[in-house]
Structures are given as structure tokens and as C-alpha cells.
Amino acid sequence: MAAAIIRGAGLEEYYVRREQYAPRPWAGGEAVRAWSAVPVDGQPDGSCEARLVVDGLRCASCVWVVERVLERTPGVLGAHVSYATGRTLLRWDPATTSLDGLAHRISALGYHPRALGEEAKPDRELIVKLGLAAFASANVMTYYEGLYAGWWYGIAPEYAALFRWASLVLMTPVALWCASPFFTGAWTGLRHRVLHMDLPIALAIAVLYLHGLWATLAARDAYLDSLGMLVTLLLAGRFLEARGRRRAAEAA
């Protein structure tokens, strides 16, 4: 649906401009909202103007495509979106379109419009990835306590192998799925010849996992607990950053 809207508006350049993937639209569409309760200012020329907030903006190309899609929607006279806060100013002809229709159009692109003052919803996917990484890391650390203790007090080879393979099984989804935002960001940056922090992070995660895989096969210490804590702390940092950004936007 989002691709059809972008293509229909002649905005295919968005796929070249974007630096991160936009959020996936919910198949069921946005829940019914009381957009009629949002304050709308009437203008002398008969048009209407309203302010709302758009969540889910990942990069400047998100702002670009939202503004251009709205501007090319029949009846829209103006649209301005702030990347820093997500605050959006809309002006439209009430005889042609409505705030409800414009909000639905934004939702169809994968972003989440809400009224000013309405509490922002956290990124559920990020929370799930953080929870899985933290759960797996906590378990792997307990396995490695046994392995590290085995350096001093000895450990049966079969138990050492069990702990190593169990750690590898738990760390595989952490490295391949929980850490996917860093790999996506690094690949997008390389495609656009832009180097940023996601690249060294992705390299570190890849090296740690590949070393852990090799060490497990070779019956050596893999240090997969370090991989788990790295991903967990990085995701926790992103979660705190996103929460702080939402609070700053609300305060603004």
C-alpha cells in the first residue's frame, strides 16, 4: 500500500534518498481515532489548518516523502513536517478532503499520526528485540560463569561443550535478528557512501559472532557473553534515546 501511494505520487526517488527503512504499515490500518476532536483553525480563504505529530520518522527521507505525498493529495494546500519533533502543520480545503483522510494517508505510509498532547507509543519491535537480547545474554552469562570457573577448578568436557553450544544457540537470534538495525544502517550507509557509527558496530557484532561460531566448533572459549552484552547495551541505549526524544518532543 505504501509503495503504491509513493509510486502513484511520482515519488520513486524516495527509495534512493532514504537512509533507513520506514516502519512497516499495520495490515489492519490505524485504529479509529476521534480526529474531529483535534482543534482546527479556519483561515480567511476558507481553508483549514491543524497541527499534529507524526511518529516513526527514521531519517530526512521520511519527512520528504510524507510532505510530498500530502502536498500531492487533492485538496491539500500545504504540509510541513519537522524531523526533530515530528510536529506537522497541515492546511487543506475542507470541500475536497478532511483531516481524517489525511491522517489515514500518513498511516498508510507506515507512520503514526497523533494529536498534540497524546502520549507517543514506544517502538514495540525495539522493545521485543531488547527483551530477547537481555534474556539470552543473562542465560549465556550463567553458562560462561561455569566455563570460567572451569579454568580454575576444572570442568567435564561434555558440560563445557553443552554450555558452548547452548550459548551459540541463544546468541544466534541475538546476532541475526536483534542486531539487525545496526546491519541495516551500516548497509544503507555504504550504499549511499556515508560512514556512521552503525558500520563499526555491525563489524564488531559480525566478528564476535563468527569467532564464537568457529570457537564453538573448535571446542574453544568463544566469549559469546561479550556479544550478548554488547547488543543488549546498544539496544538499551537506543531505547533510552527514543524515550528521551519523545519526552523532549512533548515538552517542546
Short mmCIF file of C-alpha atoms in Angstrom, two decimals:
data_model
loop_
_atom_site.label_atom_id
_atom_site.label_comp_id
_atom_site.label_asym_id
_atom_site.label_seq_id
_atom_site.Cartn_x
_atom_site.Cartn_y
_atom_site.Cartn_z
CA MET A 1 0.00 0.00 0.00
CA ALA A 2 2.78 2.41 0.93
CA ALA A 3 4.70 1.62 -2.26
CA ALA A 4 1.56 2.16 -4.36
CA ILE A 5 0.97 5.57 -2.77
CA ILE A 6 4.58 6.63 -3.31
CA ARG A 7 4.61 5.38 -6.90
CA GLY A 8 1.23 6.94 -7.65
CA ALA A 9 2.51 10.32 -6.45
CA GLY A 10 5.58 10.03 -8.69
CA LEU A 11 7.94 9.93 -5.71
CA GLU A 12 10.01 6.83 -6.57
CA GLU A 13 13.11 8.91 -5.78
CA TYR A 14 12.30 8.27 -2.12
CA TYR A 15 13.82 4.78 -2.40
CA VAL A 16 17.12 6.36 -3.47
CA ARG A 17 17.01 9.11 -0.86
CA ARG A 18 16.15 7.05 2.20
CA GLU A 19 18.84 6.28 4.76
CA GLN A 20 16.81 3.87 6.91
CA TYR A 21 13.82 1.66 6.24
CA ALA A 22 10.49 3.17 7.18
CA PRO A 23 8.26 1.34 9.70
CA ARG A 24 6.02 -1.35 8.23
CA PRO A 25 2.36 -0.28 7.95
CA TRP A 26 -0.03 -2.29 10.08
CA ALA A 27 -2.12 -4.55 7.85
CA GLY A 28 -5.28 -3.68 9.74
CA GLY A 29 -4.82 0.05 9.32
CA GLU A 30 -4.86 2.68 12.02
CA ALA A 31 -7.36 2.33 14.82
CA VAL A 32 -10.35 4.65 14.59
CA ARG A 33 -9.42 7.97 16.13
CA ALA A 34 -11.56 10.95 17.07
CA TRP A 35 -9.88 13.35 14.68
CA SER A 36 -12.95 15.56 14.92
CA ALA A 37 -11.77 16.50 18.43
CA VAL A 38 -8.46 17.88 17.12
CA PRO A 39 -8.51 21.71 17.07
CA VAL A 40 -8.86 23.02 13.51
CA ASP A 41 -8.27 26.68 12.68
CA GLY A 42 -10.37 28.25 9.94
CA GLN A 43 -8.50 30.58 7.58
CA PRO A 44 -9.82 33.73 5.83
CA ASP A 45 -9.68 31.99 2.45
CA GLY A 46 -11.95 29.18 3.68
CA SER A 47 -9.17 26.62 4.16
CA CYS A 48 -8.50 24.73 7.40
CA GLU A 49 -5.27 24.39 9.36
CA ALA A 50 -4.35 21.88 12.05
CA ARG A 51 -1.27 20.66 13.92
CA LEU A 52 -0.48 17.09 14.86
CA VAL A 53 2.54 14.83 15.50
CA VAL A 54 3.85 12.08 13.21
CA ASP A 55 5.76 9.24 14.90
CA GLY A 56 8.06 6.75 13.19
CA LEU A 57 10.23 9.20 11.22
CA ARG A 58 13.60 7.46 10.76
CA CYS A 59 15.54 9.88 8.56
CA ALA A 60 15.19 13.00 6.41
CA SER A 61 13.76 10.97 3.52
CA CYS A 62 10.79 10.02 5.73
CA VAL A 63 10.00 13.71 6.16
CA TRP A 64 10.48 14.26 2.44
CA VAL A 65 8.07 11.53 1.36
CA VAL A 66 5.37 12.45 3.92
CA GLU A 67 5.43 16.09 2.88
CA ARG A 68 5.42 15.31 -0.86
CA VAL A 69 2.64 12.71 -0.63
CA LEU A 70 0.47 15.12 1.35
CA GLU A 71 1.23 18.04 -0.98
CA ARG A 72 0.17 15.92 -3.98
CA THR A 73 -3.05 14.83 -2.29
CA PRO A 74 -6.08 16.61 -3.80
CA GLY A 75 -7.27 19.40 -1.55
CA VAL A 76 -4.03 19.83 0.41
CA LEU A 77 -2.71 23.40 0.27
CA GLY A 78 0.38 22.94 2.43
CA ALA A 79 2.23 20.41 4.59
CA HIS A 80 5.28 20.91 6.77
CA VAL A 81 6.84 18.17 8.92
CA SER A 82 9.61 18.71 11.49
CA TYR A 83 12.10 15.83 11.62
CA ALA A 84 13.34 16.86 15.07
CA THR A 85 9.96 16.71 16.80
CA GLY A 86 7.58 15.15 14.26
CA ARG A 87 5.24 18.15 14.61
CA THR A 88 3.24 18.60 11.41
CA LEU A 89 1.36 21.62 10.10
CA LEU A 90 -1.41 20.82 7.60
CA ARG A 91 -3.56 23.19 5.56
CA TRP A 92 -6.33 21.86 3.32
CA ASP A 93 -9.56 22.63 1.53
CA PRO A 94 -12.43 21.15 3.61
CA ALA A 95 -14.59 20.82 0.49
CA THR A 96 -12.10 18.37 -1.04
CA THR A 97 -10.53 16.41 1.83
CA SER A 98 -10.56 16.10 5.61
CA LEU A 99 -8.12 15.71 8.50
CA ASP A 100 -9.28 12.12 8.96
CA GLY A 101 -8.43 11.30 5.33
CA LEU A 102 -5.01 12.95 5.57
CA ALA A 103 -4.22 11.09 8.79
CA HIS A 104 -5.19 7.81 7.13
CA ARG A 105 -2.90 8.61 4.20
CA ILE A 106 0.02 9.16 6.58
CA SER A 107 -0.80 5.88 8.34
CA ALA A 108 -0.83 4.01 5.03
CA LEU A 109 2.80 5.06 4.50
CA GLY A 110 3.78 3.33 7.75
CA TYR A 111 3.96 6.36 10.04
CA HIS A 112 1.73 7.08 13.02
CA PRO A 113 -0.09 10.42 13.30
CA ARG A 114 -1.45 11.50 16.66
CA ALA A 115 -2.94 14.60 18.20
CA LEU A 116 -0.75 17.09 20.04
CA GLY A 117 -0.53 16.12 23.71
CA GLU A 118 -1.44 12.47 23.05
CA GLU A 119 1.17 10.14 24.52
CA ALA A 120 3.56 8.68 21.94
CA LYS A 121 3.71 4.90 21.61
CA PRO A 122 7.13 3.27 22.04
CA ASP A 123 8.68 1.18 19.28
CA ARG A 124 7.34 -2.30 20.08
CA GLU A 125 9.81 -4.08 17.81
CA LEU A 126 12.73 -2.40 19.56
CA ILE A 127 11.34 -3.40 22.96
CA VAL A 128 10.93 -7.04 21.85
CA LYS A 129 14.49 -7.13 20.48
CA LEU A 130 15.85 -5.60 23.66
CA GLY A 131 13.92 -8.08 25.80
CA LEU A 132 15.11 -11.08 23.79
CA ALA A 133 18.73 -9.87 23.82
CA ALA A 134 18.64 -9.26 27.58
CA PHE A 135 17.04 -12.67 28.25
CA ALA A 136 19.54 -14.54 26.07
CA SER A 137 22.51 -12.60 27.46
CA ALA A 138 21.54 -13.28 31.07
CA ASN A 139 21.38 -17.02 30.38
CA VAL A 140 24.63 -17.08 28.41
CA MET A 141 26.41 -15.25 31.23
CA THR A 142 25.36 -18.00 33.65
CA TYR A 143 26.78 -20.63 31.25
CA TYR A 144 30.05 -18.75 30.98
CA GLU A 145 30.31 -18.48 34.76
CA GLY A 146 30.62 -22.24 34.70
CA LEU A 147 33.15 -22.17 31.86
CA TYR A 148 35.27 -19.51 33.53
CA ALA A 149 35.12 -21.35 36.86
CA GLY A 150 36.27 -24.43 34.97
CA TRP A 151 39.56 -22.69 34.21
CA TRP A 152 40.43 -22.86 37.92
CA TYR A 153 38.53 -25.83 39.28
CA GLY A 154 38.12 -27.99 36.19
CA ILE A 155 35.02 -28.93 34.23
CA ALA A 156 33.96 -32.11 32.46
CA PRO A 157 34.41 -31.82 28.64
CA GLU A 158 30.79 -32.80 27.97
CA TYR A 159 29.48 -30.00 30.21
CA ALA A 160 31.85 -27.47 28.65
CA ALA A 161 30.60 -28.48 25.19
CA LEU A 162 26.98 -28.24 26.36
CA PHE A 163 27.49 -24.71 27.69
CA ARG A 164 29.26 -23.59 24.49
CA TRP A 165 26.59 -24.97 22.16
CA ALA A 166 23.74 -23.66 24.31
CA SER A 167 25.38 -20.22 24.24
CA LEU A 168 25.71 -20.35 20.46
CA VAL A 169 22.05 -21.32 20.05
CA LEU A 170 20.92 -18.42 22.23
CA MET A 171 23.24 -15.89 20.61
CA THR A 172 22.29 -16.74 17.01
CA PRO A 173 18.90 -14.91 17.05
CA VAL A 174 20.51 -12.07 19.01
CA ALA A 175 23.22 -11.56 16.37
CA LEU A 176 20.98 -12.13 13.33
CA TRP A 177 17.68 -10.53 14.40
CA CYS A 178 18.11 -8.36 17.49
CA ALA A 179 21.16 -6.64 15.96
CA SER A 180 19.52 -6.24 12.54
CA PRO A 181 19.03 -2.43 12.91
CA PHE A 182 22.81 -1.98 13.03
CA PHE A 183 23.41 -4.15 9.95
CA THR A 184 20.61 -2.36 8.07
CA GLY A 185 22.02 1.04 8.99
CA ALA A 186 25.56 0.04 8.01
CA TRP A 187 24.45 -1.36 4.64
CA THR A 188 22.31 1.69 3.88
CA GLY A 189 25.23 3.97 4.71
CA LEU A 190 27.59 2.03 2.45
CA ARG A 191 25.09 2.19 -0.42
CA HIS A 192 24.99 5.96 -0.09
CA ARG A 193 28.74 6.22 0.62
CA VAL A 194 28.13 7.58 4.10
CA LEU A 195 30.09 6.24 7.07
CA HIS A 196 28.46 6.40 10.51
CA MET A 197 28.53 4.54 13.82
CA ASP A 198 26.40 1.63 12.62
CA LEU A 199 29.30 0.37 10.47
CA PRO A 200 31.88 -0.34 13.23
CA ILE A 201 29.09 -1.67 15.46
CA ALA A 202 27.95 -4.09 12.74
CA LEU A 203 31.55 -5.17 12.11
CA ALA A 204 32.10 -5.81 15.83
CA ILE A 205 28.94 -7.90 16.12
CA ALA A 206 29.77 -9.90 12.98
CA VAL A 207 33.34 -10.58 14.10
CA LEU A 208 32.25 -11.63 17.59
CA TYR A 209 29.60 -14.00 16.24
CA LEU A 210 31.83 -15.56 13.58
CA HIS A 211 34.60 -16.01 16.15
CA GLY A 212 32.09 -17.57 18.52
CA LEU A 213 30.90 -19.95 15.81
CA TRP A 214 34.45 -21.00 14.97
CA ALA A 215 35.44 -21.36 18.63
CA THR A 216 32.38 -23.49 19.39
CA LEU A 217 33.16 -25.83 16.50
CA ALA A 218 36.80 -25.97 17.62
CA ALA A 219 35.82 -26.59 21.28
CA ARG A 220 37.44 -23.36 22.44
CA ASP A 221 36.21 -20.45 24.51
CA ALA A 222 34.02 -18.23 22.34
CA TYR A 223 33.25 -15.25 24.65
CA LEU A 224 29.68 -15.09 23.36
CA ASP A 225 28.67 -13.44 26.63
CA SER A 226 30.51 -10.32 25.41
CA LEU A 227 28.48 -10.39 22.19
CA GLY A 228 25.21 -10.62 24.09
CA MET A 229 26.03 -7.76 26.44
CA LEU A 230 27.22 -5.57 23.55
CA VAL A 231 23.94 -5.97 21.64
CA THR A 232 21.85 -5.59 24.81
CA LEU A 233 23.56 -2.38 25.91
CA LEU A 234 23.40 -0.89 22.40
CA LEU A 235 19.68 -1.63 22.12
CA ALA A 236 19.11 -0.27 25.63
CA GLY A 237 20.87 2.92 24.53
CA ARG A 238 18.59 3.23 21.51
CA PHE A 239 15.52 2.63 23.68
CA LEU A 240 16.54 5.33 26.17
CA GLU A 241 17.37 7.70 23.33
CA ALA A 242 13.96 7.16 21.73
CA ARG A 243 12.19 7.68 25.06
CA GLY A 244 14.13 10.86 25.73
CA ARG A 245 13.36 12.10 22.24
CA ARG A 246 9.63 11.51 22.73
CA ARG A 247 9.68 13.37 26.03
CA ALA A 248 11.65 16.25 24.51
CA ALA A 249 9.16 16.48 21.66
CA GLU A 250 6.25 16.54 24.11
CA ALA A 251 7.98 19.22 26.19
CA ALA A 252 8.57 21.28 23.05
#
